[in-house]
């Protein structure tokens, strides 16, 4: 997460968090506070981190956790101009998660979700992997804050520029970090994986952010197990 006097950014996993962190660190006025992963320190080396209050931490604090952290900093998250969160098509997000966890398994062999990804096909992964509901990053006290500003992964560049113009902060060049090269999510989907994804991300569908899609019993692309 990041925050300054006027804005907060909460990072739901696998939604261009590194690119968004870099963008907001460049865009917002100081002082900027936040938590980033160890790997991001190098990626933000040209952003003058020494002039911020950004430190290495967990980095995926949800909205309740972020509210408490900001309160301890003497600020009210509801009084900020905007709380930014990025959302992503859940089918695409899960395909991305699956490939990421399989590709980085060697460095995460002790983590349950990575083991599930490594040992199973995509359908089984979707059924067995643990996922935190996006509701936790988008609601406080059972409802979305009035100042919640949703950014869509699918229109990332346009949304970031539009928000910069709306709120009057800088719009630096958008760096796309950790972008993956693979088939379209629809090529990995089946009716079985769709059902599992719908159940895990019901919030996105219920809120009208995305519509359910129909897929066949067999996927177009297969990924070798193990």
Coordinates of N, CA and C in Angstrom, one line a residue:
X1 N 0.8 -1.2 0.0 CA 0.0 0.0 0.0 C 0.9 1.2 0.0
X2 N 0.3 2.3 -0.5 CA 0.9 3.6 -0.5 C -0.1 4.6 0.0
X3 N 0.4 5.7 0.7 CA -0.5 6.8 1.0 C 0.2 8.1 1.2
X4 N -0.5 9.2 0.9 CA 0.1 10.5 1.1 C -1.1 11.3 1.8
X5 N -1.0 12.6 1.8 CA -2.0 13.4 2.5 C -3.4 13.2 1.8
X6 N -3.4 13.1 0.5 CA -4.7 13.1 -0.2 C -5.1 11.8 -0.8
X7 N -4.2 10.8 -0.9 CA -4.5 9.6 -1.6 C -4.0 8.4 -0.9
X8 N -4.6 7.2 -1.3 CA -4.2 5.9 -0.8 C -4.3 4.9 -2.0
X9 N -3.3 4.0 -2.1 CA -3.4 3.0 -3.0 C -3.3 1.6 -2.3
X10 N -4.3 0.8 -2.5 CA -4.3 -0.6 -1.9 C -4.1 -1.6 -3.1
X11 N -3.3 -2.5 -2.9 CA -2.8 -3.4 -3.9 C -3.5 -4.8 -3.8
X12 N -4.5 -5.1 -4.6 CA -5.0 -6.4 -4.6 C -4.1 -7.2 -5.5
X13 N -3.7 -8.5 -5.1 CA -2.6 -9.2 -5.8 C -2.9 -9.4 -7.3
X14 N -1.9 -9.4 -8.1 CA -1.9 -9.7 -9.5 C -2.7 -8.7 -10.3
X15 N -2.6 -7.4 -9.9 CA -3.3 -6.4 -10.6 C -2.4 -5.2 -11.0
X16 N -1.2 -5.5 -11.5 CA -0.2 -4.5 -12.0 C 0.3 -3.7 -10.8
X17 N 0.4 -4.3 -9.6 CA 0.8 -3.5 -8.4 C 2.1 -2.8 -8.5
X18 N 3.1 -3.5 -9.1 CA 4.4 -2.9 -9.2 C 4.4 -1.7 -10.2
X19 N 3.7 -1.8 -11.3 CA 3.6 -0.7 -12.2 C 2.8 0.5 -11.6
X20 N 1.8 0.2 -10.8 CA 1.0 1.2 -10.2 C 1.7 1.9 -9.1
X21 N 2.5 1.1 -8.3 CA 3.3 1.7 -7.2 C 4.3 2.7 -7.8
X22 N 5.0 2.3 -8.9 CA 5.9 3.2 -9.5 C 5.3 4.4 -10.1
X23 N 4.1 4.3 -10.6 CA 3.4 5.4 -11.2 C 3.0 6.4 -10.1
X24 N 2.4 5.9 -9.0 CA 2.0 6.8 -7.9 C 3.1 7.4 -7.2
X25 N 4.2 6.7 -7.0 CA 5.4 7.3 -6.3 C 5.9 8.5 -7.1
X26 N 5.9 8.4 -8.4 CA 6.3 9.5 -9.3 C 5.3 10.6 -9.4
X27 N 4.0 10.2 -9.2 CA 3.0 11.2 -9.5 C 2.6 12.1 -8.3
X28 N 2.6 11.5 -7.1 CA 2.0 12.2 -5.9 C 3.1 13.1 -5.3
X29 N 2.6 14.1 -4.6 CA 3.4 15.0 -3.9 C 3.9 14.4 -2.6
X30 N 5.1 14.7 -2.2 CA 5.6 14.2 -0.9 C 4.9 14.9 0.3
X31 N 4.9 14.3 1.4 CA 5.5 13.0 1.8 C 4.6 11.9 1.3
X32 N 5.3 10.8 1.0 CA 4.6 9.5 0.6 C 5.1 8.4 1.5
X33 N 4.1 7.7 2.0 CA 4.4 6.6 2.9 C 3.9 5.3 2.3
X34 N 4.5 4.2 2.7 CA 4.0 2.9 2.2 C 4.9 1.7 2.5
X35 N 4.4 0.6 2.0 CA 5.1 -0.7 2.2 C 5.3 -1.4 0.8
X36 N 6.5 -1.8 0.5 CA 6.8 -2.5 -0.7 C 7.5 -3.8 -0.4
X37 N 7.6 -4.6 -1.4 CA 8.4 -5.9 -1.3 C 9.9 -5.6 -1.5
X38 N 10.7 -6.6 -1.1 CA 12.1 -6.4 -1.3 C 12.5 -6.2 -2.8
X39 N 11.8 -6.9 -3.6 CA 12.1 -6.8 -5.1 C 11.8 -5.5 -5.6
X40 N 10.9 -4.8 -5.1 CA 10.5 -3.4 -5.6 C 11.5 -2.4 -5.3
X41 N 12.3 -2.6 -4.3 CA 13.3 -1.6 -3.9 C 14.2 -1.3 -5.1
X42 N 14.7 -2.3 -5.8 CA 15.5 -2.2 -7.0 C 14.7 -1.5 -8.1
X43 N 13.5 -1.9 -8.3 CA 12.6 -1.4 -9.4 C 12.3 0.1 -9.2
X44 N 12.4 0.5 -7.9 CA 12.1 1.9 -7.6 C 13.3 2.7 -7.3
X45 N 14.5 2.2 -7.7 CA 15.8 2.8 -7.4 C 15.9 4.3 -8.0
X46 N 15.2 4.6 -9.1 CA 15.3 5.9 -9.7 C 14.2 6.8 -9.2
X47 N 13.5 6.4 -8.1 CA 12.3 7.2 -7.7 C 12.6 8.0 -6.4
X48 N 13.9 8.0 -6.0 CA 14.3 8.8 -4.8 C 13.6 8.3 -3.5
X49 N 13.6 7.0 -3.3 CA 12.9 6.4 -2.1 C 13.4 7.0 -0.8
X50 N 14.7 7.4 -0.8 CA 15.3 8.0 0.4 C 14.6 9.3 0.8
X51 N 13.8 9.9 -0.1 CA 13.1 11.1 0.2 C 11.6 10.8 0.6
X52 N 11.3 9.5 0.7 CA 9.9 9.1 1.1 C 10.0 8.3 2.4
X53 N 8.8 7.9 2.9 CA 8.7 7.1 4.1 C 8.2 5.7 3.7
X54 N 8.7 5.2 2.5 CA 8.4 3.9 2.0 C 9.4 2.9 2.5
X55 N 8.9 1.8 3.1 CA 9.8 0.8 3.7 C 9.4 -0.6 3.2
X56 N 10.3 -1.5 3.3 CA 9.9 -2.9 3.0 C 8.9 -3.5 3.9
X57 N 7.9 -4.1 3.4 CA 6.8 -4.7 4.2 C 6.1 -5.7 3.4
X58 N 4.9 -6.1 3.9 CA 4.1 -7.1 3.2 C 3.6 -6.6 1.9
X59 N 3.0 -5.4 1.8 CA 2.7 -4.8 0.5 C 1.3 -5.1 0.0
X60 N 0.6 -6.0 0.6 CA -0.8 -6.3 0.1 C -1.8 -6.1 1.1
X61 N -1.6 -5.0 1.9 CA -2.6 -4.7 3.0 C -4.0 -4.4 2.4
X62 N -5.0 -5.0 3.0 CA -6.3 -4.8 2.5 C -6.9 -3.5 3.0
X63 N -8.1 -3.2 2.7 CA -8.6 -1.8 3.1 C -8.8 -1.6 4.6
X64 N -9.2 -2.7 5.3 CA -9.3 -2.5 6.8 C -8.0 -2.3 7.4
X65 N -7.0 -3.1 6.9 CA -5.6 -2.9 7.5 C -5.1 -1.5 7.1
X66 N -5.3 -1.1 5.9 CA -4.9 0.2 5.4 C -5.5 1.3 6.2
X67 N -6.8 1.2 6.5 CA -7.5 2.2 7.3 C -6.8 2.4 8.7
X68 N -6.5 1.3 9.3 CA -5.8 1.3 10.6 C -4.5 1.9 10.6
X69 N -3.7 1.6 9.5 CA -2.3 2.1 9.4 C -2.4 3.6 9.2
X70 N -3.3 4.1 8.3 CA -3.5 5.5 8.1 C -4.0 6.2 9.3
X71 N -4.8 5.6 10.1 CA -5.3 6.2 11.3 C -4.2 6.4 12.3
X72 N -3.3 5.4 12.4 CA -2.1 5.5 13.2 C -1.2 6.6 12.8
X73 N -1.3 7.0 11.5 CA -0.5 8.1 11.0 C -1.2 9.4 11.1
X74 N -2.3 9.4 11.8 CA -3.0 10.6 12.1 C -3.9 11.1 11.0
X75 N -4.3 10.2 10.1 CA -5.2 10.6 9.0 C -6.4 9.8 9.0
X76 N -7.4 10.3 8.2 CA -8.7 9.6 8.1 C -8.8 9.1 6.6
X77 N -8.9 7.8 6.4 CA -8.9 7.3 5.0 C -10.2 7.8 4.3
X78 N -11.3 8.1 5.0 CA -12.5 8.6 4.4 C -12.4 10.0 4.0
X79 N -11.5 10.8 4.6 CA -11.3 12.2 4.3 C -10.4 12.4 3.1
X80 N -9.8 11.4 2.6 CA -8.8 11.5 1.5 C -9.6 11.8 0.2
X81 N -9.0 12.4 -0.8 CA -9.6 12.6 -2.0 C -10.0 11.3 -2.8
X82 N -9.1 10.3 -2.7 CA -9.4 9.1 -3.4 C -8.6 7.9 -2.8
X83 N -9.3 6.8 -2.8 CA -8.6 5.5 -2.5 C -8.6 4.7 -3.8
X84 N -7.4 4.4 -4.3 CA -7.3 3.7 -5.5 C -7.1 2.2 -5.3
X85 N -7.8 1.4 -6.1 CA -7.6 0.0 -6.2 C -7.8 -0.4 -7.6
X86 N -7.0 -1.4 -8.0 CA -7.1 -1.9 -9.4 C -7.7 -3.3 -9.4
X87 N -8.7 -3.5 -10.3 CA -9.3 -4.8 -10.4 C -9.0 -5.4 -11.8
X88 N -9.2 -6.7 -11.9 CA -8.8 -7.4 -13.1 C -9.8 -8.5 -13.4
X89 N -10.1 -8.8 -14.6 CA -11.0 -9.9 -15.0 C -10.5 -11.1 -14.3
X90 N -11.4 -11.7 -13.5 CA -11.0 -12.8 -12.6 C -10.5 -14.1 -13.4
X91 N -11.0 -14.3 -14.6 CA -10.5 -15.4 -15.4 C -9.1 -15.2 -15.8
X92 N -8.8 -14.0 -16.2 CA -7.4 -13.6 -16.6 C -6.5 -13.6 -15.4
X93 N -7.0 -13.1 -14.3 CA -6.2 -13.0 -13.0 C -5.8 -14.4 -12.6
X94 N -6.7 -15.4 -12.6 CA -6.4 -16.7 -12.2 C -5.4 -17.4 -13.1
X95 N -5.6 -17.2 -14.4 CA -4.6 -17.8 -15.4 C -3.2 -17.2 -15.1
X96 N -3.2 -15.9 -14.8 CA -1.9 -15.2 -14.5 C -1.3 -15.8 -13.2
X97 N -2.2 -15.9 -12.2 CA -1.7 -16.5 -10.9 C -1.1 -17.9 -11.1
X98 N -1.8 -18.7 -11.9 CA -1.4 -20.1 -12.1 C 0.0 -20.1 -12.7
X99 N 0.2 -19.4 -13.8 CA 1.5 -19.4 -14.4 C 2.6 -18.8 -13.6
X100 N 2.3 -17.7 -12.9 CA 3.3 -17.1 -12.0 C 3.7 -18.0 -10.9
X101 N 2.8 -18.7 -10.3 CA 3.2 -19.6 -9.2 C 3.9 -20.8 -9.7
X102 N 3.6 -21.3 -10.8 CA 4.4 -22.4 -11.4 C 5.8 -22.0 -11.8
X103 N 5.9 -20.8 -12.3 CA 7.2 -20.3 -12.8 C 8.1 -19.9 -11.6
X104 N 7.6 -19.6 -10.5 CA 8.4 -19.1 -9.3 C 8.3 -20.2 -8.2
X105 N 7.9 -21.4 -8.5 CA 7.8 -22.4 -7.5 C 9.1 -22.7 -6.8
X106 N 10.2 -22.8 -7.5 CA 11.5 -23.2 -6.9 C 11.8 -22.3 -5.7
X107 N 11.4 -21.0 -5.7 CA 11.7 -20.1 -4.7 C 10.6 -20.0 -3.6
X108 N 9.5 -20.8 -3.8 CA 8.4 -20.8 -2.9 C 7.8 -22.1 -2.6
X109 N 8.7 -23.1 -2.5 CA 8.3 -24.5 -2.3 C 7.6 -24.8 -1.0
X110 N 7.7 -23.8 0.0 CA 7.0 -24.0 1.3 C 5.7 -23.4 1.4
X111 N 5.2 -22.7 0.3 CA 3.9 -22.0 0.3 C 2.8 -22.8 -0.4
X112 N 1.7 -23.0 0.4 CA 0.7 -23.9 0.0 C 0.1 -23.6 -1.5
X113 N -0.1 -22.4 -1.8 CA -0.7 -22.1 -3.1 C 0.2 -22.4 -4.2
X114 N 1.5 -22.2 -4.0 CA 2.5 -22.5 -5.0 C 2.6 -24.0 -5.2
X115 N 2.5 -24.8 -4.2 CA 2.5 -26.2 -4.2 C 1.3 -26.7 -5.0
X116 N 0.1 -26.1 -4.8 CA -1.1 -26.5 -5.5 C -0.9 -26.2 -7.0
X117 N -0.3 -25.1 -7.4 CA -0.1 -24.7 -8.8 C 0.9 -25.7 -9.4
X118 N 1.9 -26.0 -8.7 CA 3.0 -26.9 -9.3 C 2.5 -28.3 -9.5
X119 N 1.6 -28.8 -8.6 CA 1.2 -30.2 -8.7 C -0.1 -30.5 -9.5
X120 N -0.7 -29.5 -9.9 CA -2.1 -29.7 -10.5 C -2.3 -29.0 -11.9
X121 N -3.3 -29.5 -12.6 CA -3.7 -28.8 -13.8 C -4.5 -27.5 -13.4
X122 N -4.8 -26.7 -14.4 CA -5.4 -25.4 -14.1 C -6.8 -25.6 -13.5
X123 N -7.6 -26.6 -13.9 CA -8.9 -26.8 -13.3 C -8.8 -27.0 -11.8
X124 N -7.9 -28.0 -11.4 CA -7.8 -28.3 -10.0 C -7.2 -27.2 -9.2
X125 N -6.3 -26.5 -9.8 CA -5.7 -25.3 -9.2 C -6.8 -24.3 -8.8
X126 N -7.7 -24.0 -9.8 CA -8.8 -23.1 -9.5 C -9.7 -23.5 -8.4
X127 N -9.9 -24.8 -8.2 CA -10.7 -25.4 -7.2 C -10.0 -25.3 -5.8
X128 N -8.7 -25.6 -5.8 CA -8.0 -25.8 -4.5 C -7.2 -24.6 -4.0
X129 N -6.9 -23.7 -4.8 CA -6.0 -22.5 -4.4 C -6.8 -21.6 -3.4
X130 N -6.1 -21.1 -2.5 CA -6.7 -20.1 -1.5 C -6.7 -18.7 -2.1
X131 N -7.8 -18.0 -2.1 CA -7.9 -16.7 -2.6 C -8.6 -15.8 -1.6
X132 N -8.1 -14.6 -1.4 CA -8.7 -13.6 -0.6 C -9.7 -12.8 -1.4
X133 N -10.9 -12.6 -0.9 CA -12.0 -12.0 -1.6 C -11.6 -10.5 -1.9
X134 N -11.8 -10.1 -3.1 CA -11.5 -8.6 -3.4 C -12.4 -7.7 -2.6
X135 N -13.5 -8.2 -2.0 CA -14.3 -7.4 -1.1 C -13.5 -6.7 0.0
X136 N -12.5 -7.5 0.4 CA -11.6 -7.0 1.5 C -10.8 -5.8 1.1
X137 N -10.6 -5.6 -0.2 CA -9.8 -4.5 -0.7 C -10.7 -3.3 -1.1
X138 N -12.0 -3.5 -1.1 CA -13.0 -2.6 -1.7 C -14.1 -2.1 -0.7
X139 N -14.2 -2.7 0.4 CA -15.2 -2.3 1.3 C -14.7 -2.0 2.8
X140 N -15.4 -1.1 3.4 CA -15.2 -0.9 4.9 C -16.6 -0.9 5.5
X141 N -16.7 -1.6 6.6 CA -18.0 -1.7 7.3 C -19.2 -2.1 6.3
X142 N -18.8 -3.0 5.4 CA -19.9 -3.6 4.6 C -20.3 -2.8 3.4
X143 N -19.5 -1.7 3.0 CA -19.9 -1.0 1.8 C -18.6 -0.3 1.3
X144 N -18.7 0.1 0.0 CA -17.5 0.7 -0.6 C -17.5 2.2 -0.1
X145 N -16.3 2.7 0.3 CA -16.2 4.1 0.7 C -16.6 5.0 -0.5
X146 N -17.1 6.2 -0.2 CA -17.5 7.1 -1.2 C -16.4 7.6 -2.1
X147 N -15.2 7.5 -1.5 CA -14.0 8.0 -2.3 C -13.2 6.9 -2.9
X148 N -13.8 5.7 -3.0 CA -13.1 4.6 -3.7 C -13.1 4.8 -5.2
X149 N -11.9 4.7 -5.8 CA -11.7 5.0 -7.2 C -11.2 3.7 -7.8
X150 N -12.0 3.0 -8.6 CA -11.6 1.7 -9.2 C -10.9 1.9 -10.5
X151 N -9.7 1.3 -10.6 CA -8.9 1.3 -11.9 C -9.0 -0.1 -12.4
X152 N -9.3 -0.2 -13.7 CA -9.4 -1.5 -14.4 C -8.0 -1.9 -15.0
X153 N -7.6 -3.1 -14.8 CA -6.4 -3.6 -15.4 C -6.5 -3.5 -16.9
X154 N -7.7 -3.8 -17.4 CA -7.9 -3.9 -18.9 C -7.8 -2.5 -19.5
X155 N -8.0 -1.4 -18.8 CA -7.8 -0.1 -19.3 C -6.9 0.8 -18.5
X156 N -5.8 0.1 -18.0 CA -4.9 0.7 -17.1 C -4.4 2.1 -17.5
X157 N -3.8 2.2 -18.6 CA -3.2 3.5 -19.1 C -4.3 4.6 -19.1
X158 N -5.4 4.3 -19.7 CA -6.4 5.3 -19.9 C -7.0 5.8 -18.5
X159 N -7.2 4.8 -17.6 CA -7.7 5.1 -16.3 C -6.7 5.9 -15.5
X160 N -5.4 5.6 -15.5 CA -4.4 6.4 -14.8 C -4.3 7.8 -15.3
X161 N -4.4 8.0 -16.6 CA -4.3 9.3 -17.1 C -5.5 10.1 -16.8
X162 N -6.7 9.5 -16.9 CA -8.0 10.1 -16.5 C -8.0 10.6 -15.1
X163 N -7.5 9.7 -14.2 CA -7.5 10.1 -12.8 C -6.5 11.2 -12.5
X164 N -5.4 11.2 -13.2 CA -4.4 12.3 -13.0 C -5.0 13.6 -13.4
X165 N -5.7 13.6 -14.5 CA -6.4 14.8 -14.9 C -7.5 15.2 -13.9
X166 N -8.3 14.2 -13.4 CA -9.4 14.5 -12.5 C -8.9 15.1 -11.2
X167 N -7.8 14.6 -10.7 CA -7.4 15.0 -9.3 C -6.2 16.0 -9.4
X168 N -5.7 16.2 -10.6 CA -4.7 17.3 -10.7 C -3.3 16.9 -10.3
X169 N -2.9 15.7 -10.2 CA -1.5 15.3 -10.0 C -0.8 14.9 -11.3
X170 N 0.5 14.7 -11.2 CA 1.3 14.4 -12.4 C 0.9 13.1 -13.0
X171 N 1.2 13.0 -14.3 CA 0.9 11.7 -15.1 C 2.2 11.3 -15.7
X172 N 3.1 10.7 -15.0 CA 4.3 10.2 -15.5 C 4.1 9.0 -16.5
X173 N 5.2 8.7 -17.2 CA 5.1 7.6 -18.1 C 4.8 6.3 -17.3
X174 N 3.9 5.5 -17.9 CA 3.5 4.3 -17.2 C 4.4 3.1 -17.6
X175 N 5.1 2.6 -16.7 CA 6.0 1.4 -16.9 C 5.3 0.1 -16.6
X176 N 5.3 -0.7 -17.6 CA 4.6 -2.0 -17.4 C 5.7 -3.1 -17.0
X177 N 5.7 -3.4 -15.7 CA 6.6 -4.3 -15.1 C 6.0 -5.7 -15.0
X178 N 6.8 -6.7 -15.2 CA 6.4 -8.1 -15.0 C 5.2 -8.5 -15.9
X179 N 5.1 -7.9 -17.1 CA 4.1 -8.3 -18.0 C 4.4 -9.7 -18.5
X180 N 3.4 -10.5 -18.6 CA 3.6 -11.9 -19.0 C 3.2 -12.1 -20.5
X181 N 3.8 -13.1 -21.1 CA 3.5 -13.5 -22.5 C 3.0 -14.9 -22.4
X182 N 1.7 -15.1 -22.7 CA 1.0 -16.4 -22.7 C -0.2 -16.2 -23.6
X183 N -0.9 -17.3 -23.7 CA -2.2 -17.3 -24.5 C -3.3 -16.5 -23.8
X184 N -4.3 -16.2 -24.5 CA -5.4 -15.5 -23.9 C -6.1 -16.4 -22.9
X185 N -6.6 -15.8 -21.8 CA -7.2 -16.6 -20.7 C -8.2 -17.6 -21.2
X186 N -9.0 -17.2 -22.2 CA -10.0 -18.1 -22.7 C -9.5 -19.5 -23.2
X187 N -8.2 -19.5 -23.6 CA -7.6 -20.7 -24.1 C -7.3 -21.7 -23.0
X188 N -7.3 -21.3 -21.7 CA -7.0 -22.2 -20.6 C -8.3 -22.5 -19.8
X189 N -9.4 -21.8 -20.1 CA -10.6 -22.0 -19.3 C -11.4 -23.2 -19.7
X190 N -12.2 -23.8 -18.8 CA -13.2 -24.8 -19.0 C -14.4 -24.5 -18.1
X191 N -15.5 -25.2 -18.3 CA -16.6 -25.0 -17.5 C -16.3 -25.2 -16.0
X192 N -15.4 -26.2 -15.8 CA -15.1 -26.5 -14.4 C -14.3 -25.4 -13.7
X193 N -13.3 -24.9 -14.4 CA -12.5 -23.8 -13.9 C -13.3 -22.5 -13.7
X194 N -14.3 -22.3 -14.7 CA -15.1 -21.1 -14.6 C -16.0 -21.1 -13.3
X195 N -16.5 -22.3 -13.0 CA -17.4 -22.4 -11.8 C -16.6 -22.1 -10.6
X196 N -15.3 -22.6 -10.5 CA -14.5 -22.4 -9.3 C -14.1 -20.9 -9.2
X197 N -13.8 -20.3 -10.3 CA -13.4 -18.9 -10.3 C -14.6 -18.0 -10.0
X198 N -15.8 -18.3 -10.5 CA -17.0 -17.6 -10.2 C -17.2 -17.6 -8.7
X199 N -17.1 -18.7 -8.0 CA -17.4 -18.8 -6.6 C -16.3 -18.1 -5.8
X200 N -15.1 -18.0 -6.2 CA -14.1 -17.3 -5.5 C -14.2 -15.8 -5.7
X201 N -14.6 -15.4 -6.9 CA -14.7 -13.9 -7.2 C -16.1 -13.5 -7.4
X202 N -17.0 -14.1 -6.7 CA -18.4 -13.7 -6.8 C -18.7 -12.2 -6.7
X203 N -17.9 -11.6 -5.8 CA -18.0 -10.1 -5.6 C -17.9 -9.3 -6.9
X204 N -16.9 -9.6 -7.7 CA -16.7 -8.9 -8.9 C -18.0 -9.0 -9.8
X205 N -18.5 -10.2 -9.9 CA -19.7 -10.5 -10.8 C -20.9 -9.8 -10.2
X206 N -21.1 -10.0 -8.9 CA -22.3 -9.4 -8.2 C -22.4 -7.9 -8.3
X207 N -21.2 -7.3 -8.3 CA -21.1 -5.8 -8.3 C -21.2 -5.3 -9.8
X208 N -21.2 -6.2 -10.7 CA -21.3 -5.8 -12.1 C -20.1 -5.4 -12.8
X209 N -18.9 -5.7 -12.2 CA -17.7 -5.3 -12.8 C -17.4 -6.2 -14.0
X210 N -17.7 -7.5 -13.9 CA -17.5 -8.4 -15.0 C -18.7 -9.3 -15.1
X211 N -18.8 -9.9 -16.3 CA -19.9 -10.8 -16.6 C -19.4 -12.2 -16.7
X212 N -20.2 -13.2 -16.3 CA -19.8 -14.6 -16.5 C -19.7 -15.0 -17.9
X213 N -18.7 -15.9 -18.2 CA -18.6 -16.3 -19.6 C -18.8 -17.8 -19.7
X214 N -19.1 -18.4 -20.8 CA -19.3 -19.8 -21.0 C -18.1 -20.4 -21.7
X215 N -17.7 -21.6 -21.2 CA -16.5 -22.3 -21.7 C -16.9 -23.8 -21.8
X216 N -16.2 -24.4 -22.7 CA -16.5 -25.9 -22.9 C -15.8 -26.7 -21.9
X217 N -16.0 -28.1 -22.0 CA -15.5 -29.0 -21.1 C -14.0 -29.2 -21.2
X218 N -13.4 -28.9 -22.3 CA -12.0 -29.0 -22.6 C -11.3 -27.7 -22.9
X219 N -10.1 -27.4 -22.4 CA -9.5 -26.2 -22.7 C -8.7 -26.3 -24.0
X220 N -8.4 -25.2 -24.7 CA -7.7 -25.1 -25.9 C -6.2 -25.5 -25.7
X221 N -5.7 -24.9 -24.6 CA -4.3 -25.1 -24.2 C -4.2 -25.9 -23.0
X222 N -3.2 -26.7 -22.9 CA -2.9 -27.6 -21.8 C -1.5 -27.2 -21.2
X223 N -1.4 -27.3 -19.9 CA -0.1 -27.0 -19.2 C 0.3 -28.3 -18.5
X224 N 1.5 -28.8 -18.8 CA 2.0 -30.0 -18.2 C 2.1 -29.8 -16.7
X225 N 1.7 -30.9 -15.9 CA 1.8 -30.8 -14.5 C 3.2 -31.1 -14.0
X226 N 3.5 -30.5 -12.8 CA 4.8 -30.7 -12.2 C 5.9 -29.9 -12.8

